[in-house]
Coordinates of N, CA and C in Angstrom, one line a residue:
X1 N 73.2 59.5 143.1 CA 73.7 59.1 141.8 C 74.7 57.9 142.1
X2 N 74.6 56.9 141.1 CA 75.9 55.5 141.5 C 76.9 56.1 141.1
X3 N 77.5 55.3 141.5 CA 79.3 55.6 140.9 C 79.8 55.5 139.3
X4 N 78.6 54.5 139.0 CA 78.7 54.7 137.3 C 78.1 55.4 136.6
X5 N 77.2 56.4 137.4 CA 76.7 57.4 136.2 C 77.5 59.1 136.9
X6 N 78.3 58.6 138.2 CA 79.4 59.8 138.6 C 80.9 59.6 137.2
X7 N 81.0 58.3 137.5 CA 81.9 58.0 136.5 C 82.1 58.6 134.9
X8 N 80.8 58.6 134.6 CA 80.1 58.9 133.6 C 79.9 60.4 133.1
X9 N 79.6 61.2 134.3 CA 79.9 62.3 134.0 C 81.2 62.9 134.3
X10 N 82.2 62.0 135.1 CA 83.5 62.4 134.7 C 84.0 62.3 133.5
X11 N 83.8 61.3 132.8 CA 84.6 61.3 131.6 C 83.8 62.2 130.8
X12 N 83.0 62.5 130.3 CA 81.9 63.8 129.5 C 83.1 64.9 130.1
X13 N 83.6 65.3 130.9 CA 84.3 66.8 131.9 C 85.4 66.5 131.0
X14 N 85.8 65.4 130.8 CA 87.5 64.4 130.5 C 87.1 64.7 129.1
X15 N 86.1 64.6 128.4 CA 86.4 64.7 127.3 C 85.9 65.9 126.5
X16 N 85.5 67.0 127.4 CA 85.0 68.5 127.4 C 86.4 68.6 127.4
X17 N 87.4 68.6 128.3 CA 88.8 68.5 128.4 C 90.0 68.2 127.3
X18 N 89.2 67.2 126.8 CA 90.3 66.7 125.7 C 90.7 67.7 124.6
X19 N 92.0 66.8 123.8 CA 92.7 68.4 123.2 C 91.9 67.7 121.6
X20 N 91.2 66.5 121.3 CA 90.3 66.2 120.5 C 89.2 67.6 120.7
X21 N 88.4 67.3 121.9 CA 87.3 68.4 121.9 C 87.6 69.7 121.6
X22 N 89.2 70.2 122.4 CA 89.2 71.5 122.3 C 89.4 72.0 121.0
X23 N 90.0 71.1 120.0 CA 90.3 71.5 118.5 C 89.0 71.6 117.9
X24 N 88.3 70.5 118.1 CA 86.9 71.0 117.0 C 86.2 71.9 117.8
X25 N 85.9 72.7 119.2 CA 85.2 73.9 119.0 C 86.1 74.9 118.9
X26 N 87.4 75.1 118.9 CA 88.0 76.2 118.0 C 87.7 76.0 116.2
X27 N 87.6 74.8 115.6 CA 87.0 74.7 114.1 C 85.6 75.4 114.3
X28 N 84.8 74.7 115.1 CA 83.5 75.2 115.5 C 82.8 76.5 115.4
X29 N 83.9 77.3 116.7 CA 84.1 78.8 116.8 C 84.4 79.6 115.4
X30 N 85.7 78.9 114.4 CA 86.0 80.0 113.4 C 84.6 79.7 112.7
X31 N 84.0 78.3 112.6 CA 82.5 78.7 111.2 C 82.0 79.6 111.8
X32 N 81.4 79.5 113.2 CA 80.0 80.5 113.9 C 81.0 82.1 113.9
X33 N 82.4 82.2 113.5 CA 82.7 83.8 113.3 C 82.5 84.4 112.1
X34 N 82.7 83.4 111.0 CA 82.4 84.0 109.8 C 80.7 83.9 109.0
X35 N 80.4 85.1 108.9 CA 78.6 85.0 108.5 C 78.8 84.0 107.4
X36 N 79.7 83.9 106.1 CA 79.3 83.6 105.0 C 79.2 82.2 105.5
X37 N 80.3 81.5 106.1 CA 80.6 80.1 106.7 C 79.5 79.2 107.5
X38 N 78.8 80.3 108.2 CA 77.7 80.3 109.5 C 76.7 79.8 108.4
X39 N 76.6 80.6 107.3 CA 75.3 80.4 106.9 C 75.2 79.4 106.4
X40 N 76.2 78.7 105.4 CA 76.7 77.4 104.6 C 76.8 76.3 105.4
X41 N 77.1 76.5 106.9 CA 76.8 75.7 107.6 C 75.6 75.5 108.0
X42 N 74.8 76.3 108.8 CA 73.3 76.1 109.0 C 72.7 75.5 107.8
X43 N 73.0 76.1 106.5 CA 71.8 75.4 105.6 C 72.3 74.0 105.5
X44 N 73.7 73.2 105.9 CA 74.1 72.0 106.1 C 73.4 71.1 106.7
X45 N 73.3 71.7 107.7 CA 72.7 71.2 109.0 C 71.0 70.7 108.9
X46 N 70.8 72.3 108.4 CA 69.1 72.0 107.9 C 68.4 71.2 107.4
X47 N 69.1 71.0 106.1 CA 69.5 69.5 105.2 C 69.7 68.5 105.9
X48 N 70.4 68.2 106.8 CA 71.2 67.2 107.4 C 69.6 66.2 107.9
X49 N 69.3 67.5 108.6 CA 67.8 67.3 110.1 C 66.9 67.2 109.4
X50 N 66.6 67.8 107.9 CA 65.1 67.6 107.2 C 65.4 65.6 106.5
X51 N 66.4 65.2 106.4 CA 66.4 63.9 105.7 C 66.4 63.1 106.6
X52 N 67.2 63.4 107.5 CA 66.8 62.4 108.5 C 65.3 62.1 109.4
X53 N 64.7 63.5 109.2 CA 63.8 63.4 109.8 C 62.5 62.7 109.2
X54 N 62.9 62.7 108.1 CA 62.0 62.2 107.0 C 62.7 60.7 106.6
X55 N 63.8 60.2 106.8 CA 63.9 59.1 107.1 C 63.4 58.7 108.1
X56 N 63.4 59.1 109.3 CA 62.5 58.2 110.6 C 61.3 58.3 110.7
X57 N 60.5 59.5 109.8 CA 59.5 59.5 109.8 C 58.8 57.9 108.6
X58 N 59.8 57.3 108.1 CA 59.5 56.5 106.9 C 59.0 57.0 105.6
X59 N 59.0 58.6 105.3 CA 59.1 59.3 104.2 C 60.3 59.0 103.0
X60 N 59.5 58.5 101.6 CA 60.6 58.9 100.9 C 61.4 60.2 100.3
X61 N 62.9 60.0 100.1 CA 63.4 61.1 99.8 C 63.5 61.2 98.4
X62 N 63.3 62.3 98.0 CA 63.4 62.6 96.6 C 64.2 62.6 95.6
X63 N 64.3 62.3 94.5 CA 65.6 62.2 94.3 C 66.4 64.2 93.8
X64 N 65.5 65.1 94.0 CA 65.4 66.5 94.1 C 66.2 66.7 95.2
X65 N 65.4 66.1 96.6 CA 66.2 66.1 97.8 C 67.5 65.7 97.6
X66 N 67.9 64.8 97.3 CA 69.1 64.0 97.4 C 70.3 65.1 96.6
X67 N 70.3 65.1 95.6 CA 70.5 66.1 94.6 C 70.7 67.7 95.5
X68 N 69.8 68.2 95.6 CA 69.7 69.4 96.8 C 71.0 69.0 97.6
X69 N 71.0 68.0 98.7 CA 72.3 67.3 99.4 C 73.3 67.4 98.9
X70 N 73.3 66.6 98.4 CA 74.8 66.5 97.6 C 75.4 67.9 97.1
X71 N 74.6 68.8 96.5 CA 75.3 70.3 96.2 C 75.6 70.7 97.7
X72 N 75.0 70.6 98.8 CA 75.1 71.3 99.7 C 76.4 71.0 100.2
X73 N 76.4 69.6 100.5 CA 77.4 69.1 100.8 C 79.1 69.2 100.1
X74 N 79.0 69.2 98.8 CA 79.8 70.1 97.5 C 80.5 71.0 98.5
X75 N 79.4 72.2 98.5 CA 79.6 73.2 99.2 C 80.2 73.6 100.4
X76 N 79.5 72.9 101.4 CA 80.5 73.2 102.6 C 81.8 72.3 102.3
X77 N 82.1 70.9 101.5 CA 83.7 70.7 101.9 C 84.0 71.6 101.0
X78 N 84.5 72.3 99.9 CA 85.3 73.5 99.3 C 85.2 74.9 100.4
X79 N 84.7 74.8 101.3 CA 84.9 75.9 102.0 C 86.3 75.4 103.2
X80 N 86.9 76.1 103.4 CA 88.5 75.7 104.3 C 87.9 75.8 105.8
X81 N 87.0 76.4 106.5 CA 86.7 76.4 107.7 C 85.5 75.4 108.3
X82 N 84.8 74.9 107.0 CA 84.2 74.1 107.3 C 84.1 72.6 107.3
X83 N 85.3 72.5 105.9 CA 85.9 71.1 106.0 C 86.5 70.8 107.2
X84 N 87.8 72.0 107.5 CA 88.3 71.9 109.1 C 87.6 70.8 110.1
X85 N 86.1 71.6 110.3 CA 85.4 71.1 111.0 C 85.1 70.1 111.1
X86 N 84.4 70.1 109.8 CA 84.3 68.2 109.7 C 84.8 67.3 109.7
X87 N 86.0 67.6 109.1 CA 87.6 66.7 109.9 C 87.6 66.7 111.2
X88 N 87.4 67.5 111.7 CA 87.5 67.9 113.6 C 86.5 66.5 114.1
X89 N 85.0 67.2 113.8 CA 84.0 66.2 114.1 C 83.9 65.0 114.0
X90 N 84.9 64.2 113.0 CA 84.9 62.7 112.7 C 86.2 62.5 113.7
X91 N 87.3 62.8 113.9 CA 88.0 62.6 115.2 C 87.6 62.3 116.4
X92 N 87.1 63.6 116.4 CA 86.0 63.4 117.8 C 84.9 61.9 117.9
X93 N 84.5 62.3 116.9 CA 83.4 60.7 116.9 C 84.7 59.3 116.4
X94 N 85.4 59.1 116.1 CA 86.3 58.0 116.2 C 86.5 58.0 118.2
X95 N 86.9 59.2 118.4 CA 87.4 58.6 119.8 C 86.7 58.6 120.9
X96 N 85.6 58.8 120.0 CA 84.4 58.9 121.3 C 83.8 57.1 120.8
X97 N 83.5 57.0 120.0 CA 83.5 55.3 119.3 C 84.2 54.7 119.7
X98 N 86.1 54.7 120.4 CA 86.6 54.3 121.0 C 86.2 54.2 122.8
X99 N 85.9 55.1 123.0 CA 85.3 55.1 124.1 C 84.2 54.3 124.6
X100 N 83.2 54.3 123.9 CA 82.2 53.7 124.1 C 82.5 52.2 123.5
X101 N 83.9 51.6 122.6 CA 83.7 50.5 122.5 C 84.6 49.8 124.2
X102 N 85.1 50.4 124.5 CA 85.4 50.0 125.9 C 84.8 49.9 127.2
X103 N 83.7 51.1 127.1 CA 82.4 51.2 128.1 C 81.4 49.3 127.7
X104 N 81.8 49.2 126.3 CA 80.6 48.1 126.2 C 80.8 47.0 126.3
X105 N 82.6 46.7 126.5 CA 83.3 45.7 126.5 C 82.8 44.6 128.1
X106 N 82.3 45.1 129.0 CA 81.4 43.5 129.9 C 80.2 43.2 129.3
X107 N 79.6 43.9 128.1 CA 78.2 43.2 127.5 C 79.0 42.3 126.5
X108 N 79.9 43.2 125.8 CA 80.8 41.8 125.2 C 81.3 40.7 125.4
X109 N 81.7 40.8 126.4 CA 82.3 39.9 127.5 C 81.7 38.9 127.9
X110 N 80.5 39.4 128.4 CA 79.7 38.1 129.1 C 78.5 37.6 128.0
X111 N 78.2 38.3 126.8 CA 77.7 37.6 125.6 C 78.7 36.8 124.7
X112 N 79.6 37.0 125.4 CA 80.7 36.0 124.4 C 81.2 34.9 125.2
X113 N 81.0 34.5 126.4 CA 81.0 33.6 127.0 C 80.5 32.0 126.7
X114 N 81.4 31.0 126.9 CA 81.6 29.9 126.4 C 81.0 28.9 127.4

């Protein structure tokens, strides 16, 4: 393994570690303890994976579909353990977006060269 894909999996450990990560799988943990939460989430998710999948598939979405979404989505933010979450998860993805804009910074670097 090189040093940059050791590197690489240090920081993944570093950021399994972080007090970012460790908050959203305690958000995480309280949805998957409560059934009613678990389930409002899964069908989130379901939703989430059937539109996307049907976007990459080049499928149009319905405007039924869309509609369907948007209540779903309604739904889990008025729930308090799941908004949590999703607050959690966009932290997480800001500072992991941080991360990786610094990992990209020598393609930047040497594409921005004069």
């Amino acid at each position: 393994m090189s040093n940059v894909q050791q590197s690489a999996e240090q920081l993944a450990d570093a950021i399994r570690q972080s007090e970012e990560f460790s908050t959203l799988k305690e958000a995480y943990d309280a949805v998957m303890s409560d059934e009613i939460a678990k389930k409002m989430f899964d069908d989130f998710r379901n939703t989430q994976i059937e539109l996307q999948q049907k976007q990459m598939q080049g499928q149009e979405i319905t405007e039924e579909e869309v509609e369907k979404a948007r209540k779903v989505v309604e739904t889990v933010q008025q729930h308090e353990a799941i908004s949590k979450l999703m607050e959690e998860e966009q932290k997480v993805n800001e500072f992991i977006n941080s991360i990786s804009r610094t990992i990209t910074k020598p393609l930047e670097e040497l594409y921005n060269q004069q």
